[in-house]
Each structure stands twice: as C-alpha cells, then as structure tokens.
Short mmCIF file of C-alpha atoms in Angstrom, two decimals:
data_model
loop_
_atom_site.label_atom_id
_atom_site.label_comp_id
_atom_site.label_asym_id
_atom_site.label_seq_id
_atom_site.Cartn_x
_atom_site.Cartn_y
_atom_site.Cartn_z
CA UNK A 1 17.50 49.26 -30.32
CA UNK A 2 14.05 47.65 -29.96
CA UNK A 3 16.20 43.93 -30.72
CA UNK A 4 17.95 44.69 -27.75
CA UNK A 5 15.37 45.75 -25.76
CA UNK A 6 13.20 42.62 -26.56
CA UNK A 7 16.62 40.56 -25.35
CA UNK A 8 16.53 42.37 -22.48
CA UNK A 9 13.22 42.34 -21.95
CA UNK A 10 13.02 38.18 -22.51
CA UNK A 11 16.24 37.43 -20.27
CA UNK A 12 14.84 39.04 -17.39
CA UNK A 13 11.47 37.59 -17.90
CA UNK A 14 13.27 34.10 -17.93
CA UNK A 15 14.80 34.85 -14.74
CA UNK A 16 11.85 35.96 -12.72
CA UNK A 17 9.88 33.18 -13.62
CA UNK A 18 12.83 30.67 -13.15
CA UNK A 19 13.13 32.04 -9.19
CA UNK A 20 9.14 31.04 -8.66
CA UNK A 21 9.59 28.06 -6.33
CA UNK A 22 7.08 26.09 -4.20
CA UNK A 23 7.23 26.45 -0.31
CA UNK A 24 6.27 24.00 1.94
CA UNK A 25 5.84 24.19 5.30
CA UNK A 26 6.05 21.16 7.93
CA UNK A 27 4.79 20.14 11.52
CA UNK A 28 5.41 17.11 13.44
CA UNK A 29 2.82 14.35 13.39
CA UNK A 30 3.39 12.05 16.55
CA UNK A 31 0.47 9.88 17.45
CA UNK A 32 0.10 7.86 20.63
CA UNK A 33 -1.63 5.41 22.10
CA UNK A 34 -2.19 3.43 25.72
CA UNK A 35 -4.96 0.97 26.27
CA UNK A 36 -5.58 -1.38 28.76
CA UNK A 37 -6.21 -4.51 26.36
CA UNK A 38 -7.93 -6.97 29.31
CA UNK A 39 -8.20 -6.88 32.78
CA UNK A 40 -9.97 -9.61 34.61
CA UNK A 41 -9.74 -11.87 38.16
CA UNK A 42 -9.23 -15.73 37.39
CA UNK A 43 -8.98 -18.37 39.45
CA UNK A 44 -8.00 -22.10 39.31
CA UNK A 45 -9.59 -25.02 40.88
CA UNK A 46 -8.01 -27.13 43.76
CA UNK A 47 -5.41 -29.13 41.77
CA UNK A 48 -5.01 -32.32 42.10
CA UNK A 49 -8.34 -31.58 42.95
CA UNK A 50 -10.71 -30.65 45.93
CA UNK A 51 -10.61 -33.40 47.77
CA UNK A 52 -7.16 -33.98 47.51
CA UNK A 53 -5.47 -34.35 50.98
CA UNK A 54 -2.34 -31.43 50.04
CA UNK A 55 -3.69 -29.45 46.88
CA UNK A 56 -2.85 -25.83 45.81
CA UNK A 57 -5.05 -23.55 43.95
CA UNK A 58 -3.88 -19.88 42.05
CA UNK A 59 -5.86 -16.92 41.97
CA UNK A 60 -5.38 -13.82 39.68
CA UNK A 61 -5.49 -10.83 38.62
CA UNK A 62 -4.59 -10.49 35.24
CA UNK A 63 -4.00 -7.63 32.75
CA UNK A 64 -2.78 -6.67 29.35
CA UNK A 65 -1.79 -3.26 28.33
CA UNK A 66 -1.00 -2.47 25.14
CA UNK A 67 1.27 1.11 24.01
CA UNK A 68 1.80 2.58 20.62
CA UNK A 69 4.15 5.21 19.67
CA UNK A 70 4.87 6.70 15.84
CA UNK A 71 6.90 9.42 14.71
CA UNK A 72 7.11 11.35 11.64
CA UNK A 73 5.63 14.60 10.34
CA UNK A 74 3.38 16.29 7.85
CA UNK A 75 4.32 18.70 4.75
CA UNK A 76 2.30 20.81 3.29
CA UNK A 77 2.85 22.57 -0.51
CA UNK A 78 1.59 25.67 -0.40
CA UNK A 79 2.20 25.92 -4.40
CA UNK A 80 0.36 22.39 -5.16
CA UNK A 81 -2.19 22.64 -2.29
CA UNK A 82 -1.25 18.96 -1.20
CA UNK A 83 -0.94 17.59 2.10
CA UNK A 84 1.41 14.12 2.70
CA UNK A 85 2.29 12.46 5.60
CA UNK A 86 5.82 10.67 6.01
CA UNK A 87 7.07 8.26 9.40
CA UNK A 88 10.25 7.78 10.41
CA UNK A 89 11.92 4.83 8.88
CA UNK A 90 11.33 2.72 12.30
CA UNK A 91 9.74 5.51 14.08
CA UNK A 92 6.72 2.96 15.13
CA UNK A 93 7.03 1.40 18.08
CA UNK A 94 4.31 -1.21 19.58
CA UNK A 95 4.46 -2.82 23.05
CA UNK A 96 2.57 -5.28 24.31
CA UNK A 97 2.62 -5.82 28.35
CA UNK A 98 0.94 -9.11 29.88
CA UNK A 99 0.46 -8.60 34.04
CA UNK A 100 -0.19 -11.12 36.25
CA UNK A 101 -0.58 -10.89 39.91
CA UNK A 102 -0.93 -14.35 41.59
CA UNK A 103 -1.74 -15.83 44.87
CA UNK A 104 -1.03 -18.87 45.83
CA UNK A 105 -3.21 -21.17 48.63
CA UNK A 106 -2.40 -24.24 49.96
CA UNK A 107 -4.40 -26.80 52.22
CA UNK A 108 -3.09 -30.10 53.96
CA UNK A 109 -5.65 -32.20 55.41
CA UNK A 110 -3.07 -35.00 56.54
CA UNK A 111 -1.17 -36.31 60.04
CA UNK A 112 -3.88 -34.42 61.69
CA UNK A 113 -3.04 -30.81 60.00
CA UNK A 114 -6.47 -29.22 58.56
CA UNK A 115 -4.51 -25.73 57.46
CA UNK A 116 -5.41 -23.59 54.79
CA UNK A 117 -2.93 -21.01 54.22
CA UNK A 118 -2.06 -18.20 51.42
CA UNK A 119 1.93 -19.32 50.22
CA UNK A 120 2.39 -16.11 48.91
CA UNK A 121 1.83 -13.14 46.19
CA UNK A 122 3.99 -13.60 42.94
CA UNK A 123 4.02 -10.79 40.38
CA UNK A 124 4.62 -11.74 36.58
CA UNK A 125 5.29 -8.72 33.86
CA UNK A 126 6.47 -9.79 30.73
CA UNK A 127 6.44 -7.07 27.66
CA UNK A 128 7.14 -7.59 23.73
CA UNK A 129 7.85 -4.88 21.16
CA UNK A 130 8.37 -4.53 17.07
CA UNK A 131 9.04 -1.40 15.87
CA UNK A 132 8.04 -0.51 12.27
CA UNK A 133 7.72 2.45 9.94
CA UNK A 134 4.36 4.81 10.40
CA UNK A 135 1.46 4.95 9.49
CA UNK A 136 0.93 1.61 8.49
CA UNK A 137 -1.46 2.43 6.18
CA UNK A 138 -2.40 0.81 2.63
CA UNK A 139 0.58 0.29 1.01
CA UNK A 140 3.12 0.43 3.82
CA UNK A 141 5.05 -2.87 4.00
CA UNK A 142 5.24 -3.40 7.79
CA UNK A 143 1.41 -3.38 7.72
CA UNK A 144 0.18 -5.02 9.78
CA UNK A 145 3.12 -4.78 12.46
CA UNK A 146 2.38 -8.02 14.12
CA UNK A 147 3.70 -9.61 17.94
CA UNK A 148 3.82 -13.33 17.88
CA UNK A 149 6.22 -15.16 19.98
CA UNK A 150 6.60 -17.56 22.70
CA UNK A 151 8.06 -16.56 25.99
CA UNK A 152 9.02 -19.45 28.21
CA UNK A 153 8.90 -22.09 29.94
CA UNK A 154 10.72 -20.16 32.45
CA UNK A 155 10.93 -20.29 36.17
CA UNK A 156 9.34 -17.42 37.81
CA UNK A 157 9.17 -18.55 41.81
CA UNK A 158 11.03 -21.59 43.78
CA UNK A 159 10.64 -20.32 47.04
CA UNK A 160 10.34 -22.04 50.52
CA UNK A 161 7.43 -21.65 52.91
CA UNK A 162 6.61 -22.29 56.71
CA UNK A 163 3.08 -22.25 57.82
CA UNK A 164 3.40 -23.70 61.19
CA UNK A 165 6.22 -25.64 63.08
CA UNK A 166 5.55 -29.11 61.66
CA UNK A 167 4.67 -27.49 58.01
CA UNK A 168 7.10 -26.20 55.42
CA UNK A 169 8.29 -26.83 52.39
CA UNK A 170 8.67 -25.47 48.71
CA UNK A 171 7.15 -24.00 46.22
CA UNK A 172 7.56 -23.66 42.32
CA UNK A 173 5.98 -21.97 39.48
CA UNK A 174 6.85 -21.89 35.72
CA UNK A 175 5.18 -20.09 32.91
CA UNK A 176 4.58 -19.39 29.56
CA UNK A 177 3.48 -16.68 27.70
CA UNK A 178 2.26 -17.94 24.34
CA UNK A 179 1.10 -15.32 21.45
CA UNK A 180 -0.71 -16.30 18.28
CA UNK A 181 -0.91 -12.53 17.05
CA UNK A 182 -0.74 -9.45 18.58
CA UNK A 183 -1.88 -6.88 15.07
CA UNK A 184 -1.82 -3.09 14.90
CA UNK A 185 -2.58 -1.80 11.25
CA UNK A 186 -3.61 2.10 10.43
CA UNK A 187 -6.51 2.21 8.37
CA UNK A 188 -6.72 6.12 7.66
CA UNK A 189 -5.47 9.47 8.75
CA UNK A 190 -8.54 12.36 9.01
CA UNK A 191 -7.62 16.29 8.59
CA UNK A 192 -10.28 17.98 10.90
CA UNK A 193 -10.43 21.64 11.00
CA UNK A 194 -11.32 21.17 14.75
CA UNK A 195 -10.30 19.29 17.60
CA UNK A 196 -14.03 19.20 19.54
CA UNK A 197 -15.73 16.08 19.57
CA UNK A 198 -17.46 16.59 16.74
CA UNK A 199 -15.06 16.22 14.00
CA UNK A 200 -15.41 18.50 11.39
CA UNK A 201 -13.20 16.39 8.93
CA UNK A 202 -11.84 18.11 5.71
CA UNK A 203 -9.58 15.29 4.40
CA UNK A 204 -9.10 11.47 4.51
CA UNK A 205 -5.63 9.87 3.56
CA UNK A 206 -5.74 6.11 3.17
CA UNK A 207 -2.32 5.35 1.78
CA UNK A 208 0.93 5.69 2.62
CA UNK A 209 2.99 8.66 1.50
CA UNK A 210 -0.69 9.76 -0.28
CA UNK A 211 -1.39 13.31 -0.76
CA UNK A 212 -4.48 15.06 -0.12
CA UNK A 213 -5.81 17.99 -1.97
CA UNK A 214 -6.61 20.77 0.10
CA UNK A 215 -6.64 24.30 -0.10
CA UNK A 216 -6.56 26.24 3.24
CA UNK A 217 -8.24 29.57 2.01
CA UNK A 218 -8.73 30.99 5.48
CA UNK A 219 -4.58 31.35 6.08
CA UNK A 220 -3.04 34.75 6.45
CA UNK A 221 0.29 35.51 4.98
CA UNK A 222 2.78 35.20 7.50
CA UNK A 223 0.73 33.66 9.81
CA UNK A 224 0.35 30.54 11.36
CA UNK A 225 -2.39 28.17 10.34
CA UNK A 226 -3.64 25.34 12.12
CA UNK A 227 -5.72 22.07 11.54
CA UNK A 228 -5.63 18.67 13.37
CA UNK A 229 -4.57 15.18 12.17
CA UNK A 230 -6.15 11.84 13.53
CA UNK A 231 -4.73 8.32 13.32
CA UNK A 232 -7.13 5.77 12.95
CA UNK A 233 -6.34 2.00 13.18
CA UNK A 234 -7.79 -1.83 13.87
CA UNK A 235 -6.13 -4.19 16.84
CA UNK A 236 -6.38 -7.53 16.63
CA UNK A 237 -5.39 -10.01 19.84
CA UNK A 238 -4.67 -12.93 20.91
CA UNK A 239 -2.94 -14.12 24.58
CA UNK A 240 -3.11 -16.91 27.06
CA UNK A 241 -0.67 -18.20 29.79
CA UNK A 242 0.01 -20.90 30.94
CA UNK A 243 1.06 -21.50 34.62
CA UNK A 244 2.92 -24.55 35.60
CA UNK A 245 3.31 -24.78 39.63
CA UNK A 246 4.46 -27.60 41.75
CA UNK A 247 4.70 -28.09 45.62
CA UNK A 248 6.76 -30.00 48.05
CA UNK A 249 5.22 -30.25 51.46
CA UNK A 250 7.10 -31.39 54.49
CA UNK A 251 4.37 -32.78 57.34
CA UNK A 252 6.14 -33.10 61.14
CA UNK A 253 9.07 -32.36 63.05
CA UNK A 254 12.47 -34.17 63.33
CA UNK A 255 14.67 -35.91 61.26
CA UNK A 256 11.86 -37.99 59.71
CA UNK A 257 9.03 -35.72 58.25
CA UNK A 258 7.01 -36.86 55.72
CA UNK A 259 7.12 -35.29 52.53
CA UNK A 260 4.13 -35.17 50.01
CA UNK A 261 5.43 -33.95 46.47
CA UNK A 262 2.67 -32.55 43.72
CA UNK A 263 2.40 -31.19 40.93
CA UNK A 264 3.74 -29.47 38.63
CA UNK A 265 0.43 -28.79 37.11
CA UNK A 266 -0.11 -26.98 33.39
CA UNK A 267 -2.95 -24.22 33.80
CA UNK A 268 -4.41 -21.82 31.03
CA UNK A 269 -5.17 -18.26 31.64
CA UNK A 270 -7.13 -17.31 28.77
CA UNK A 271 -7.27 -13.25 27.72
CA UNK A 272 -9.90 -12.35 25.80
CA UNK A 273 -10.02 -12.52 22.08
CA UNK A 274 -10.14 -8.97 20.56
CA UNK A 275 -11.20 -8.74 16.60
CA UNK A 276 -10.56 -5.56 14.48
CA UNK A 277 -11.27 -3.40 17.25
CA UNK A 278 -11.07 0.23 16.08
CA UNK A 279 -8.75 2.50 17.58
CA UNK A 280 -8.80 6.44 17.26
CA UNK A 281 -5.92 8.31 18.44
CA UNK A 282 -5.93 11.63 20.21
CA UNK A 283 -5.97 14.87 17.59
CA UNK A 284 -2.68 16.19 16.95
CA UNK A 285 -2.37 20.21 16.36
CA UNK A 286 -0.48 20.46 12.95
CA UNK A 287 0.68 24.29 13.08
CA UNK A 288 1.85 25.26 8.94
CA UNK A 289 3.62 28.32 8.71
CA UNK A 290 2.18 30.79 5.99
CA UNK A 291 4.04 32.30 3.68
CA UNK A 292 4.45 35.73 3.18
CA UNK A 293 2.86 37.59 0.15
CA UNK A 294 4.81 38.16 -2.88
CA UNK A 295 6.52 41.32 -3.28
CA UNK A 296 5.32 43.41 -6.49
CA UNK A 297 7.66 42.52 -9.49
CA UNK A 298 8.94 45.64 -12.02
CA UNK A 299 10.09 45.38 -15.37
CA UNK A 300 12.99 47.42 -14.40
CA UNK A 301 11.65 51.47 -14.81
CA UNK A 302 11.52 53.46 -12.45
CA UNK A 303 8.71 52.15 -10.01
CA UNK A 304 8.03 55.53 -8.27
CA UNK A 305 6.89 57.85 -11.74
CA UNK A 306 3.75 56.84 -13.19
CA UNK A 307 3.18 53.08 -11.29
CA UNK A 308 1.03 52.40 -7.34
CA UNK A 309 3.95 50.84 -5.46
CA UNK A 310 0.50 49.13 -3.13
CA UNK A 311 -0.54 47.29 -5.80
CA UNK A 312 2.47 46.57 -7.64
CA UNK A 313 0.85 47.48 -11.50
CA UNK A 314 3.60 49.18 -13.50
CA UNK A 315 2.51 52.07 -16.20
CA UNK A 316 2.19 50.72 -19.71
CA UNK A 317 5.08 52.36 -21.35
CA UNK A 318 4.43 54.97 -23.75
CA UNK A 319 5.83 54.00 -27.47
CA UNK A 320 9.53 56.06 -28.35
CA UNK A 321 9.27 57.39 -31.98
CA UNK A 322 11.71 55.95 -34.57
CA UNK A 323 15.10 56.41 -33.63
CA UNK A 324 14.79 57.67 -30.31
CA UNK A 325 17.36 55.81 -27.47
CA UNK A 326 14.11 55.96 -24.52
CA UNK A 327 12.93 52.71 -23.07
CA UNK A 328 11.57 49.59 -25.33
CA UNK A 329 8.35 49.49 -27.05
CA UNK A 330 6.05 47.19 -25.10
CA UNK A 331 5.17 44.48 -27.67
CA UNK A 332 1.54 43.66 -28.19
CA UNK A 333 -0.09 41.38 -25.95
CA UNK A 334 1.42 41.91 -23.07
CA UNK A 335 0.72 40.78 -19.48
CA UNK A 336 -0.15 43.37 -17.16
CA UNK A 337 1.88 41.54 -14.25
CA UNK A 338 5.34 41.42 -14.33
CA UNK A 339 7.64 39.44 -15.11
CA UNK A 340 4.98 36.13 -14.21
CA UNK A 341 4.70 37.28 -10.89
CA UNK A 342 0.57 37.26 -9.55
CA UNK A 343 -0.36 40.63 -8.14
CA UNK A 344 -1.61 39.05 -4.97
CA UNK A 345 -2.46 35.99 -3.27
CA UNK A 346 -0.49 32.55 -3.33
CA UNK A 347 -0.92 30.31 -6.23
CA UNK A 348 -2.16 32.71 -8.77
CA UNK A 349 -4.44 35.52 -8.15
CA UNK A 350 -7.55 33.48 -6.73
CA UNK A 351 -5.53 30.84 -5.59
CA UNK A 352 -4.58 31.17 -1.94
CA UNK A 353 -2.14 28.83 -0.01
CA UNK A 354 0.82 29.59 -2.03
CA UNK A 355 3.77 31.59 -2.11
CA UNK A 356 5.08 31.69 -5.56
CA UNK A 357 3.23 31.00 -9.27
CA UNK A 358 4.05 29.14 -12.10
CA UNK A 359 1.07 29.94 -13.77
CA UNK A 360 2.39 32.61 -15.42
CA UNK A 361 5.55 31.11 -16.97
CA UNK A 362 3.90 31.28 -20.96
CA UNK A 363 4.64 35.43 -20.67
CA UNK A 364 8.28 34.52 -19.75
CA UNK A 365 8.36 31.90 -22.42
CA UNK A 366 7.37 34.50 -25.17
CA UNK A 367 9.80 37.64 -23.52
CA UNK A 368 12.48 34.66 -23.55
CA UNK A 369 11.71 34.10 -27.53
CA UNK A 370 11.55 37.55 -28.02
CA UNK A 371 15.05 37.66 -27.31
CA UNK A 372 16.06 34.97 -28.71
CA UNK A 373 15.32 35.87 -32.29
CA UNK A 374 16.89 39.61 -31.69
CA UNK A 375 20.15 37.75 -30.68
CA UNK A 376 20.14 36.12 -33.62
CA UNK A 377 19.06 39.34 -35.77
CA UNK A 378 21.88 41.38 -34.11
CA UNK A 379 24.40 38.71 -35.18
CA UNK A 380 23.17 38.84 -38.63
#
C-alpha cells in the first residue's frame, strides 16, 4: 500500500508542478514626436542685380517640421521579473515636411516705368517619409532610419501678371529640394516610476528586444500597476532649396511692346545644420495587469479536518500502523507546501511580481521518483 501511495503521491506532484506557468502581462508602448526643425525669414538680393533696369527679388519664410510616430508594446514576466520592449515590424514612421512661403517683387525702371510691385505669394510644401521598425535602438537594423533624396527640378508657378496697363507679363519658378540626410536613431528607452519632471528612473534599455530586470514589489494581486516608459533619441539634419525663377516682362501697349526676358536664376535657401540633437519623447503610462495570488494547493485529504484553509498549510499526516488501508505515510523530508506551490506571493515566497513558481519543482522531482521506483516494485 505505501508503493502505491508514493505513485500516487509522485504523479500528482508531477502534475502540479508541470501546470506552474509564467504570466505576462502587456501594455502598448506608442511614442510620438512633432518638432518644428527650422523656421527662419530669408531673402534674396535683386537678381540680375540692384541696378538692373527689370530685376526680381524672393523673400521667405521658410520652415521645416519634422513628425515621428512608432508602434509596438511592452511585456512584462511576472515569473522572470523582466521587462522587453518589441515594435511593430514597420510600425515607425518618420516625416519630414520642408515649407516655404514666398513672395515675389519685381521693379522695371525702363520706357519711363519706375514700378515696384509684389508679383505674388507662392506656397511650397513638400514632405518625405521612411517607415522602419521601432525603437531603433542598438542592434536594430533600420538604425538609423535615414531621409535622403532629391525632389525636383519641378515647376511650382508659371503664372501671368499685370501691374499696370502698359506692364504684364509672366512669371516662373522651379525648385529643388535637395537632402543629404535627414537621421532619427533611438539611443535608449528609461522606465520611470513617475511621470513629473523629475524623473525618477528605475530602468534603462539600450538594445533592441533587451530585457530589463525589474521587480515591481509595490503591485497588488489583481491590481493594476503602473510605471512610465520614455523614448530617447539623436536627429541629425541636413536641407537646402534651391529656387530657380525666371521673368518675362512686357513694357507698352499695342501690337509692338517690348519684351525684356530674365532669368531663370538658381538661388540657395540654406536650413540650418542640426548635429545629434537629443530628443526626449513624452512619458507613456504602461498599465501591467497583476496577477492574482495563487490559490492554496492540497495533497488531496480532506482540507477542512485538521488544515487553515487562509493559509493554505495542510496537517502533517499522522503515520498508519502496519497493515492498516488509511492514507500514505508522509516520507521523510518533506516540503511543507504542496505539491511546489509557494504559500504566498508571486515568484516564490519573498519574491513578488509573479504568479506561479518553479522554484519548487525538486519536491515534485523526488514525489515523481518516488513513484517511479514503486511502479517498478509493484511489477516485480
């Protein structure tokens, strides 16, 4: 009888501590980020040039505005303690926006005309975009996610003019947007236990998919527990454009006029250069739900004679005399928890943060090898 009662006794170990899983628990880690880049007035001389009889000259106000999006989410392992952070694959999106709004003027000083006069107000919005796959941090292979294109020469205004009866004619601008590098690269990802201004940081993550080791003792089973997760980053920039415009001017009236042709010019508007500027995104509330506590494990006697059903300790069973059919002797050593199960807490009994244990699985081991050897003695 005690053979079978070790079998018993091993199988059911086996299972208990074969149903101890890890849970995990996951919130969604978005970051975003607007910035306007440059903003600045510019202005080009008279062109041909200021004494020029018809010249034109472009004023400006130019802007660049730059907007980053990233999804993904973090997990946390309430079993391990660990905290990772996965993107999307090509849930990174960065857009770069160039602005221009430009003015043109226009003097003739010829036939007796002495007019300065504003042509008109152009607007030019051009925006470029990569995607890639957050966080672009070390090890990530779209680090850094980088814009660098060309855009043009394209025609952006051919439009006529009249500025008084014996003045008209036509003007024409081209552009080009050129851009040696555009860079975005995440440098780091900071766990604060706070979202004030003073961060009260309680992990750093530097690489991709990297986990950090962190035990959040303050959660209550079945709660909700919160910290907050910043992405921090370096942009790099580089933009100019080049306007090309061009006017044909028609001086008198009738079928003769005299037409005065100049241009097209090439002008640079230069943005300014922007080195491994730091960038800190907003704080992002990252809400874990907490597992509930473990429900006290029996051994399979009766759990309301002899055992506290609050704390979930069963009696030590009492040994049978020989020959008696009663319960199985308890062998000696035992564990007073049962079946591998902790008696409270997550992770163990001074562990907290998990929902399950493995680090009771040697008690199973030896129920398991308990039984194993009365199998064998009851074949014998």
């Amino acid at each position: 009888m005690k053979t079978l009662a070790y079998t018993a006794l091993g199988l059911l170990s086996l299972t208990v501590a074969t149903e101890a899983h890890a849970e995990s628990a996951q919130a969604p880690f978005e970051p975003t980020y607007e910035q306007t880049v440059a903003e600045f007035p510019w202005e080009s001389a008279w062109l041909p040039n200021e004494d020029a009889a018809v010249r034109i000259q472009l004023t400006a106000a130019a802007r660049q505005d730059l907007q980053i999006d990233m999804t993904g989410h973090a997990d946390y392992d309430w079993d391990a303690q660990e905290l990772i952070f996965r993107g999307d694959v090509d849930g990174g999106e960065i857009i770069n926006i160039v602005d221009l709004d430009i003015t043109a003027n226009l003097h003739v000083g010829l036939l007796g005309s002495n007019v300065d006069s504003e042509i008109g107000l152009y607007n030019l919005n051009r925006e470029v975009l990569a995607q890639f796959t957050p966080y672009l941090l070390d090890g990530n292979v779209d680090k850094p996610v980088e814009l660098a294109q060309q855009i043009g020469p394209f025609n952006l205004v051919e439009a006529p003019f009249q500025i008084s009866d014996s003045i008209s004619g036509v003007f024409v601008l081209d552009f080009v947007i050129d851009t040696p590098g555009v860079t975005f690269e995440g440098t780091r990802i900071d766990v604060d236990s706070s979202d004030s201004s003073v961060f009260e940081n309680i992990a750093t993550i530097t690489t991709e998919n990297g986990f950090a080791e962190l035990a959040f003792e303050e959660a209550e089973p079945g709660g909700t527990h919160t910290v907050y997760g910043r992405e921090h980053g370096l942009l790099n920039s580089e933009l100019s454009v080049r306007l090309m415009p061009s006017v044909l001017v028609e001086i008198g009236a009738g079928d003769n006029p005299v037409e005065v042709n100049i241009g097209p010019f090439d002008i640079g508007v230069e943005y300014p250069l922007v080195e491994d500027q730091e960038i800190v995104f907003d704080a992002i509330a990252l809400d874990f739900d907490v597992p509930e506590a473990p429900e006290p494990e029996t051994t399979g006697g009766d759990s309301s004679s002899g055992g506290d059903e609050s704390t979930g300790d069963a009696p030590e069973p009492e040994p049978e005399p020989e020959g008696t059919t009663g319960g199985a002797d308890e062998p000696e050593g035992g564990d007073e928890t049962s079946g591998g199960v902790p008696l409270d807490g997550f992770g163990g009994a001074e562990a907290d943060g998990c929902g399950c244990s493995t680090t009771n699985d040697a008690p199973a081991a030896v129920w398991t090898l308990f039984g194993l050897f009365g199998l064998l003695g009851l074949r014998r």
